[in-house]
Coordinates of C-alpha atoms and ligand atoms in Angstrom, one line a residue:
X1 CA 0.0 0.0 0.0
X2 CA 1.7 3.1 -0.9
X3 CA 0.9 6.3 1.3
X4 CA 0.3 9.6 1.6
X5 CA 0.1 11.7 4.6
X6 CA 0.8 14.9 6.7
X7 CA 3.2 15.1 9.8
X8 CA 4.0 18.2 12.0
X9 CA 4.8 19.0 15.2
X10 CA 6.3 21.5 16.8
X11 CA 6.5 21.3 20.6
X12 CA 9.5 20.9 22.1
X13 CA 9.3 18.3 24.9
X14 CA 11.2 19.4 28.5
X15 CA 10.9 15.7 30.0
X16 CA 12.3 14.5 33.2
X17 CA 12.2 14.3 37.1
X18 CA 12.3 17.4 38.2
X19 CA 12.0 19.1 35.3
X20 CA 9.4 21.4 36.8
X21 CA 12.9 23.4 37.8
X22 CA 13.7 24.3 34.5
X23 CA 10.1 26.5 34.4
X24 CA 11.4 29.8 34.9
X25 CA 14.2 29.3 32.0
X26 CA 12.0 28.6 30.0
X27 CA 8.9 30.3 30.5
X28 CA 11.6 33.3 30.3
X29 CA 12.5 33.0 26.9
X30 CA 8.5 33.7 26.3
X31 CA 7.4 36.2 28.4
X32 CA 7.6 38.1 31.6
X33 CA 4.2 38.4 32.8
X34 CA 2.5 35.4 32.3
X35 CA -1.2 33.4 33.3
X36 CA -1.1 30.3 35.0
X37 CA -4.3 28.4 33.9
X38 CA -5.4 25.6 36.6
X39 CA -7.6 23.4 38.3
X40 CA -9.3 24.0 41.8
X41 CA -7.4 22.3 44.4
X42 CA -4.8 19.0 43.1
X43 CA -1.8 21.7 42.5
X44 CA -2.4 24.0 45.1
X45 CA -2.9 20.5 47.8
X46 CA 0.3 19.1 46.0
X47 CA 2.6 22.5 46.4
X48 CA 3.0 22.4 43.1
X49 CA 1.8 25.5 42.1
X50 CA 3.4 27.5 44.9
X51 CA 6.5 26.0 43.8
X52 CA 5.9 27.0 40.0
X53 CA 5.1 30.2 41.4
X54 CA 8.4 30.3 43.1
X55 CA 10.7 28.9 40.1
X56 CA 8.3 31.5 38.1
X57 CA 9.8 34.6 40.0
X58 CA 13.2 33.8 39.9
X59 CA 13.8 34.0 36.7
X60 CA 12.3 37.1 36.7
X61 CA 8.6 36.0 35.4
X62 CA 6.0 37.6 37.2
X63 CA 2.7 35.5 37.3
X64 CA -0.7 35.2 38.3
X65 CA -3.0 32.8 38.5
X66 CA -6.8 31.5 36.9
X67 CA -7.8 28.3 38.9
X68 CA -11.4 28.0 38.3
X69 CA -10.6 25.1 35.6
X70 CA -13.0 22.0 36.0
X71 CA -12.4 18.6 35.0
X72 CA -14.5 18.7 31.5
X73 CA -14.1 22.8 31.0
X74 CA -16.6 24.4 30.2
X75 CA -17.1 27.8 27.7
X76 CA -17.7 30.3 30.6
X77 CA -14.5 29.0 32.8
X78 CA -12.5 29.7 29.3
X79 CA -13.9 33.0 28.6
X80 CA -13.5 33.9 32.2
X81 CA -10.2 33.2 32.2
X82 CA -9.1 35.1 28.9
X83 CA -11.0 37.9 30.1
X84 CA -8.2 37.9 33.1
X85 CA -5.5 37.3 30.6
X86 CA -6.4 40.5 28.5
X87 CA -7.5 42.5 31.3
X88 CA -3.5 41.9 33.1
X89 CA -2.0 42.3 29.3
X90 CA 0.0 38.7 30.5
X91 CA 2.3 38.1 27.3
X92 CA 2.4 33.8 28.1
X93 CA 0.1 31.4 29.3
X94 CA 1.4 28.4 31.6
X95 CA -0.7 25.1 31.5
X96 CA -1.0 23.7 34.7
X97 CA -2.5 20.0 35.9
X98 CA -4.1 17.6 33.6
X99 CA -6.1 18.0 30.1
X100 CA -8.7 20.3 31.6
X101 CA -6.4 23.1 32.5
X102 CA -4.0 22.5 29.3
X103 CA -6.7 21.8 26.7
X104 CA -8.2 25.4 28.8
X105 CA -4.6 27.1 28.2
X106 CA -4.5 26.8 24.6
X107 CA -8.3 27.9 24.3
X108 CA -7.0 31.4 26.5
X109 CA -4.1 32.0 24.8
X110 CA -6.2 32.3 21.5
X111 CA -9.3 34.2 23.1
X112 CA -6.6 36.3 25.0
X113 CA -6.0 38.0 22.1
X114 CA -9.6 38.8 20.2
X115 CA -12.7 39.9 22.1
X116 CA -14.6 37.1 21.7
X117 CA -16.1 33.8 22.9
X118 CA -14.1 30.7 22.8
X119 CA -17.1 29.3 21.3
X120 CA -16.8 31.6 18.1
X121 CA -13.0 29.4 17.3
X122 CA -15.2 26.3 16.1
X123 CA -16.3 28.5 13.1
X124 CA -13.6 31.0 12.9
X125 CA -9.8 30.3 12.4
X126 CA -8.4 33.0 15.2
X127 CA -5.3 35.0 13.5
X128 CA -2.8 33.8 16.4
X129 CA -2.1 33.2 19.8
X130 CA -0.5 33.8 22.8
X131 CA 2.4 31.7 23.7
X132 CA 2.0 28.9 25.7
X133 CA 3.8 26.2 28.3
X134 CA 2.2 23.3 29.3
X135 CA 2.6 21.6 32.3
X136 CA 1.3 18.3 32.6
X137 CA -0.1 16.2 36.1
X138 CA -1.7 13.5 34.4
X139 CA -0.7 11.0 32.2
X140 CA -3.9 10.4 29.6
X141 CA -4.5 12.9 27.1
X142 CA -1.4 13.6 25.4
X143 CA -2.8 17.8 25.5
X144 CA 0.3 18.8 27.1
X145 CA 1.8 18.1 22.7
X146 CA -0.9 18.5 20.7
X147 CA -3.3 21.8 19.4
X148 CA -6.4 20.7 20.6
X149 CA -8.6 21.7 23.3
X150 CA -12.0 20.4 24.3
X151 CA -14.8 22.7 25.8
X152 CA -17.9 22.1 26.9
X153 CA -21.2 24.6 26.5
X154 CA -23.3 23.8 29.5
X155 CA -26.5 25.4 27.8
X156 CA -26.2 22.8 25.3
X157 CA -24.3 19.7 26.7
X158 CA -22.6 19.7 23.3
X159 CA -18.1 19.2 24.3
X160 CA -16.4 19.8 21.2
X161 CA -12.9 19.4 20.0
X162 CA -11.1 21.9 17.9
X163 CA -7.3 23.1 16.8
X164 CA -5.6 25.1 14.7
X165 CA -1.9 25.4 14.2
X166 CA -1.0 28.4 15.8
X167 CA -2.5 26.5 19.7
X168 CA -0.3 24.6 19.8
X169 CA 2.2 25.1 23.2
X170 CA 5.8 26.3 22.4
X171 CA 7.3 23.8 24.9
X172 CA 5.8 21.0 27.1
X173 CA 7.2 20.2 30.7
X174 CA 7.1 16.4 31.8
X175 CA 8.2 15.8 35.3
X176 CA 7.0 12.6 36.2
X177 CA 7.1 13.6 40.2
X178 CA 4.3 15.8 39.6
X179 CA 2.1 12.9 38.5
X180 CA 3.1 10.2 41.6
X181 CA -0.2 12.3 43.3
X182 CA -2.7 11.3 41.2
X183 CA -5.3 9.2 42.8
X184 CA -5.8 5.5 41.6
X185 CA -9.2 6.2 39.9
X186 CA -7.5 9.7 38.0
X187 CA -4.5 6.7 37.5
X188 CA -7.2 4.6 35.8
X189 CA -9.0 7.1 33.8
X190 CA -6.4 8.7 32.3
X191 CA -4.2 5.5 32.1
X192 CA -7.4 4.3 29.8
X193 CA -7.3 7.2 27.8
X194 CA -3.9 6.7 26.8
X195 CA -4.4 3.4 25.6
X196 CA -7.8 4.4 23.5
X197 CA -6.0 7.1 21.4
X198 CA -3.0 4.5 20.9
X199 CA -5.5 2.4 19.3
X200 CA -7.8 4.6 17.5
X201 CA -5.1 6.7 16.0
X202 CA -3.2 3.6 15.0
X203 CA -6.9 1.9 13.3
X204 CA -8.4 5.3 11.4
X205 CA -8.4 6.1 8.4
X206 CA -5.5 8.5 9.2
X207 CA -3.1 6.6 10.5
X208 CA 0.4 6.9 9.2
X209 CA 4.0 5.2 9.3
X210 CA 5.2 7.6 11.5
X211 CA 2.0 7.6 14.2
X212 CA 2.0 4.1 14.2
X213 CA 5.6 3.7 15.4
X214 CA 4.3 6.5 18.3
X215 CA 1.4 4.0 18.5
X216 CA 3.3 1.1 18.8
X217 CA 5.5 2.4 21.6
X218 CA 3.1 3.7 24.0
X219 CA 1.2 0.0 23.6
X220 CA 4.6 -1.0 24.7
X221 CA 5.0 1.1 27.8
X222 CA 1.3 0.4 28.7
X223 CA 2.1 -3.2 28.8
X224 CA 4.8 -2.7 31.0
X225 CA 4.0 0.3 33.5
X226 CA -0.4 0.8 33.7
X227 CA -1.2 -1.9 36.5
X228 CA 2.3 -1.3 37.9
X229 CA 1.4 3.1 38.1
X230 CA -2.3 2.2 39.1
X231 CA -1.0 -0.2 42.0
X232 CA 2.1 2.0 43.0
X233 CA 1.1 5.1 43.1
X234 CA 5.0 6.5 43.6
X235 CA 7.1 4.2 41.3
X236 CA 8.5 7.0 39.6
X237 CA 9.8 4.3 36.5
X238 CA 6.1 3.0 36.0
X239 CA 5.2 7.1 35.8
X240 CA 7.4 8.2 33.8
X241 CA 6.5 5.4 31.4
X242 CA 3.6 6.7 31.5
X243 CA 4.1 9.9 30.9
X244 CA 6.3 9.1 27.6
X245 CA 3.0 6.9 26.9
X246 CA 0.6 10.0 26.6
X247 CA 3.2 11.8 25.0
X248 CA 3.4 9.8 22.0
X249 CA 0.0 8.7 21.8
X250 CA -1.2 12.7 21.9
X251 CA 1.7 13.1 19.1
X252 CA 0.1 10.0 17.4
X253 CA -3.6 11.0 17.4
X254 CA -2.1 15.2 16.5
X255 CA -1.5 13.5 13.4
X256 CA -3.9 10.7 13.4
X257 CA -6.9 11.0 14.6
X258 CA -9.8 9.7 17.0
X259 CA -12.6 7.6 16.0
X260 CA -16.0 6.5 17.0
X261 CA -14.8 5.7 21.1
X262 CA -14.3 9.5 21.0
X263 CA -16.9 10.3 19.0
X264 CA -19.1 9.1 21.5
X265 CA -17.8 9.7 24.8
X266 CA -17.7 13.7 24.2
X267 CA -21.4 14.0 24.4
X268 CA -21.4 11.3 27.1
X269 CA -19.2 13.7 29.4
X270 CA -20.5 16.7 27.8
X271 CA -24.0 15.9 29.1
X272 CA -23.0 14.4 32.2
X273 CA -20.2 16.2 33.7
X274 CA -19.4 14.6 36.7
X275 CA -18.3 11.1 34.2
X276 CA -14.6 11.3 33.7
X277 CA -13.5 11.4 30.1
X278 CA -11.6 8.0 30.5
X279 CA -14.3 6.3 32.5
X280 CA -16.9 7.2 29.2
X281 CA -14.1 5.8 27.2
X282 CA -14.0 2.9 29.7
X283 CA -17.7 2.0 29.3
X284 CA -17.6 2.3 24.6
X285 CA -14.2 0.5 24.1
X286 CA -15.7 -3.1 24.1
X287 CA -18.6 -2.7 22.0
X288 CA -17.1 0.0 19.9
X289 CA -13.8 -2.8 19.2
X290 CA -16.3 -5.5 18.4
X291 CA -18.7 -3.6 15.7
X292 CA -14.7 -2.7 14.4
X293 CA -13.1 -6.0 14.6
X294 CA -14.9 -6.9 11.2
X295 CA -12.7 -4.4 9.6
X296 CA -10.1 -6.6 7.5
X297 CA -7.6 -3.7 8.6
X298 CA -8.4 -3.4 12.0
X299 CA -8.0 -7.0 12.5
X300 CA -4.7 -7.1 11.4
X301 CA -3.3 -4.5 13.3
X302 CA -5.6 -4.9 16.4
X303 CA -3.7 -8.3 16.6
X304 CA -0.4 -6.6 16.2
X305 CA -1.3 -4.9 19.3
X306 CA -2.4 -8.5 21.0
X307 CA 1.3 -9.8 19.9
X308 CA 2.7 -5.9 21.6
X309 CA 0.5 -7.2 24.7
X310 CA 2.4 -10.3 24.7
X311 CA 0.1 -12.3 23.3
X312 CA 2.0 -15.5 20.7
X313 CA 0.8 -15.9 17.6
X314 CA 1.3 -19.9 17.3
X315 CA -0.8 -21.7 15.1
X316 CA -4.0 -18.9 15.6
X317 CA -5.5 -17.1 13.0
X318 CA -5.5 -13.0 12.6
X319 CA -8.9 -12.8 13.8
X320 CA -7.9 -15.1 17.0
X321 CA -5.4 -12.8 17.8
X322 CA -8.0 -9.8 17.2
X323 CA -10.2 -11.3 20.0
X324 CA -7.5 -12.1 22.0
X325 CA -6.6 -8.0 22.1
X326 CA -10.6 -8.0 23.2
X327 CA -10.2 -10.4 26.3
X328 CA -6.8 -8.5 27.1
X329 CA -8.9 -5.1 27.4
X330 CA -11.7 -6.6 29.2
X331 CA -8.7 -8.1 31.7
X332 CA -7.3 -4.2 31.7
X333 CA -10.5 -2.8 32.3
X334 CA -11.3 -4.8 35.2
X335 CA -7.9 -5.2 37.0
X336 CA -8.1 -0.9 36.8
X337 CA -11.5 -0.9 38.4
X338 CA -12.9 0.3 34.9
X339 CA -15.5 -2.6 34.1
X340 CA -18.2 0.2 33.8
X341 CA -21.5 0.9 31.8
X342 CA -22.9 4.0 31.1
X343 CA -25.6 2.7 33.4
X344 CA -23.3 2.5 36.2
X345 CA -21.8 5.7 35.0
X346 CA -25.5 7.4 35.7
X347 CA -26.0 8.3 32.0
X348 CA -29.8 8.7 31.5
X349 CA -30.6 6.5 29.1
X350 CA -33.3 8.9 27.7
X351 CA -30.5 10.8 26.3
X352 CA -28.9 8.4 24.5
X353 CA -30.6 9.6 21.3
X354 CA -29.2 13.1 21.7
X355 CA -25.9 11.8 22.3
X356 CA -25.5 9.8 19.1
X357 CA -26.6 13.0 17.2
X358 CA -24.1 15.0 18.7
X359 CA -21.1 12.6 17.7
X360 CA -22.0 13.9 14.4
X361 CA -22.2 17.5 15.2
X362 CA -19.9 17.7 17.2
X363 CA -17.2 15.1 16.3
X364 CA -17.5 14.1 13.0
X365 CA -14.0 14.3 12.1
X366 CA -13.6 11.6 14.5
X367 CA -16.4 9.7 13.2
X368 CA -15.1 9.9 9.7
X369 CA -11.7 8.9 11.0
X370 CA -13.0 5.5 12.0
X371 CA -12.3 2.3 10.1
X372 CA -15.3 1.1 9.8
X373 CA -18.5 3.9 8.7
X374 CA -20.7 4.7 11.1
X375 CA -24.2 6.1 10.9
X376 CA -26.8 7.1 13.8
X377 CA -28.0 4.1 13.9
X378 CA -25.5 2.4 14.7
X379 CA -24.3 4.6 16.9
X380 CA -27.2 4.2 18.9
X381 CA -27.3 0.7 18.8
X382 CA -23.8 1.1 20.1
X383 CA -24.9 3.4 22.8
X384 CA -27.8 1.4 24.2
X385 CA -25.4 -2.1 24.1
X386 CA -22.4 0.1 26.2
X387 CA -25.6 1.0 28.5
X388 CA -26.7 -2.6 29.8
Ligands
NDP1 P1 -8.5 16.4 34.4 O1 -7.5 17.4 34.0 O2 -10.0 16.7 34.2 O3 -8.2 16.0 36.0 C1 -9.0 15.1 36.6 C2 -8.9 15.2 38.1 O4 -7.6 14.8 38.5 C3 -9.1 16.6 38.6 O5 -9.9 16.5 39.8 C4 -7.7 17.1 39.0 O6 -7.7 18.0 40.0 C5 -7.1 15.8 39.4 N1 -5.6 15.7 39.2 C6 -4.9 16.1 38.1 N2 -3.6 15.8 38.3 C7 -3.4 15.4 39.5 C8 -2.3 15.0 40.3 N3 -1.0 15.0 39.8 N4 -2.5 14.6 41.6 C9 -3.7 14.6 42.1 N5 -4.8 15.0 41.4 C10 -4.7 15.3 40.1 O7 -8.2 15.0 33.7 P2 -7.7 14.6 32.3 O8 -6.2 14.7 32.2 O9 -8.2 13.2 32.0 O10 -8.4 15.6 31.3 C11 -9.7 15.4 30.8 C12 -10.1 16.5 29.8 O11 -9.2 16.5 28.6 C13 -11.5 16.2 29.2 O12 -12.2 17.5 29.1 C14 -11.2 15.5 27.9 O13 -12.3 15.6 27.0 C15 -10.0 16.3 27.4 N6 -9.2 15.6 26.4 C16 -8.3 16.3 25.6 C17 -7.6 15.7 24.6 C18 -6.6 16.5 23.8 O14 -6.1 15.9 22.8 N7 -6.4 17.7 24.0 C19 -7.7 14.3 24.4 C20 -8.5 13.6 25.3 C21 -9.2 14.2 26.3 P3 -8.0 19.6 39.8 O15 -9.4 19.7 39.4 O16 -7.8 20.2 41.2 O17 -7.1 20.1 38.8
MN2 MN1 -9.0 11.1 25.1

């Protein structure tokens, strides 16, 4: 098969223990008044932003800081948050925690610069943005190296995705310390996510040599490291494989692409925003594999991924090894704690409907992306089978 694809990136990647120290250096060569975009408590309980803070002034960076940022962000937070950037003329936004506050960094460092809603970006290409670091406490949606950004609008429940090229952060720090905090279920959820874009960028319609090799990696390091980071908390090897896990799979799907697990779970979490993204993931990956397994493609390469997750080949066919990549996820799922429906999950199961409309209208790139075509009805029927 001959091929033909696109492949840029263009953040540079600060990763190490204790590379939280470098901050000031860097944030320096950006800026000296600068926004620090981030969530409610887990930095502030964790020192960690008091210590950015800290590293911040020494450099001679002067900072300030938005932490209003909910898990699943929502329009008004972003706005509200741009409003203080342009109102304090900050010339840098710093990322801090996991994808809420750095998908929300990228969405302020655009809006920072206009007068207008974040919500208007979906139709309109903004001119350019501020620059931005991102600095990452989870390990699960690869934001911290990739343009996009996920809002939700709470009048409507509708959580797109969007990005253009000039959101995407100048440099990304990866100090695995930060993320020994995270709490086994944040461990779980974002551990999950890690391993869905690995395997829907390395399945669409998208994928590419290049992403696949990302792909392939982070399969590799989730093998070795996701039970070991979920079960020990502080094994700083196990995190930092993790870390270099969401790294390359938010490289991969950057260039790669979602599909229909994604699809889905935005208006899952967009309507219900207590549901952590990787938990709706969680609940879609089985049923969503099995309606794609039939996919000649997708069975060959989901059993490439079987033989990453040590499964041997031996006399089986491809398609054994395809359902053999099934029981290994089930096996994940339940050893994280993640064997969840969207029932358990408190979805109402009146909304289903709406929800499979909005995976069109709000994340049809992803549905398009999919190996296998998808239309509202199956979508539903996909829905209401993740729901028992
Ligand atoms: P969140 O950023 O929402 O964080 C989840 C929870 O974990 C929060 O309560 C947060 O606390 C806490 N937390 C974060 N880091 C730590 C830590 N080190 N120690 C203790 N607690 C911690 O989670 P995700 O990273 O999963 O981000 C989810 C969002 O990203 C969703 O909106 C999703 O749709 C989006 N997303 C973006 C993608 C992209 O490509 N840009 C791809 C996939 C998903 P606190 O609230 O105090 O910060
Ligand atoms: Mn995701």
């Amino acid at each position: 098969m001959s091929f033909s694809f696109n492949f840029f990136n263009p953040v540079r990647i600060n990763f190490g223990t204790d590379s939280l120290q470098e901050a000031g250096k860097i944030a320096r060569k950006y800026g000296t008044n600068a926004l620090i975009v981030t969530g409610k408590s887990s930095m502030q309980k964790f020192g960690v932003l008091d210590k950015l803070t800290c590293i911040l002034q020494k450099s001679g960076v002067n900072s300030i800081v938005f932490s209003d940022i909910t898990p699943n962000p929502t329009v008004g937070e972003i706005d509200m948050a741009a409003k203080v950037a342009r109102t304090n003329h900050v010339d840098l936004i710093i990322g801090l925690g996991g994808g809420s506050p750095l998908d929300s960094s990228k969405a302020v460092a655009v809006a920072a610069k206009d007068n207008i809603s974040v919500w208007d970006y979906l139709k309109r290409e903004p001119k350019s943005a501020l620059p931005v670091i991102t600095i990452v406490s989870t390990s699960g949606t690869g934001s911290e190296v990739n343009r996009f950004s996920v809002m939700t609008n709470t009048k409507t429940g509708e959580k797109p995705g969007f990005g253009y090229e000039c959101m995407y952060p100048k440099e990304s720090i990866i100090d695995p310390v930060i993320m020994q905090s995270m709490p086994k279920y944040v461990t779980a959820t974002t551990g999950f996510d890690v391993f869905v874009h690995s395997l829907e960028a390395y399945t669409g319609s998208l994928s590419n040599p290049i992403a696949d090799s990302y792909c392939e990696k982070a399969f590799t390091l989730l093998k070795e490291s996701l039970v070991t980071a979920y079960n020990e908390p502080e094994n700083i090897k196990a995190r930092s494989d993790m870390a270099a896990a969401s790294a390359l799979a938010g490289l991969a799907i950057d260039s790669a692409g979602v599909g229909i697990i994604h699809a889905l779970e935005h208006p899952v979490s967009g309507n219900f925003p207590n549901i952590a993204h990787g938990a709706g993931l969680a609940a879609l990956t089985v049923e969503s594999m099995k309606l794609n397994i039939n996919n000649k493609t997708t069975k060959e390469k989901y059993a490439r991924v079987a033989h990453i997750f040590g499964k041997i080949k031996g006399n089986k066919t491809e398609e054994d090894m395809a359902y053999e990549l099934l029981e290994t996820v089930k096996k994940i799922l339940t050893v994280l704690n993640l064997n969840v429906s969207l029932k358990d999950l408190k979805v109402n199961e009146a909304q289903l409907e709406k929800i499979a409309k909005e995976a069109f209208t709000t994340m049809n790139f992803a549905v398009l992306n999919n190996p296998v075509q998808i239309d509202e009805n199956n979508a539903l029927k996909l829905l209401k089978d993740s729901f028992k």
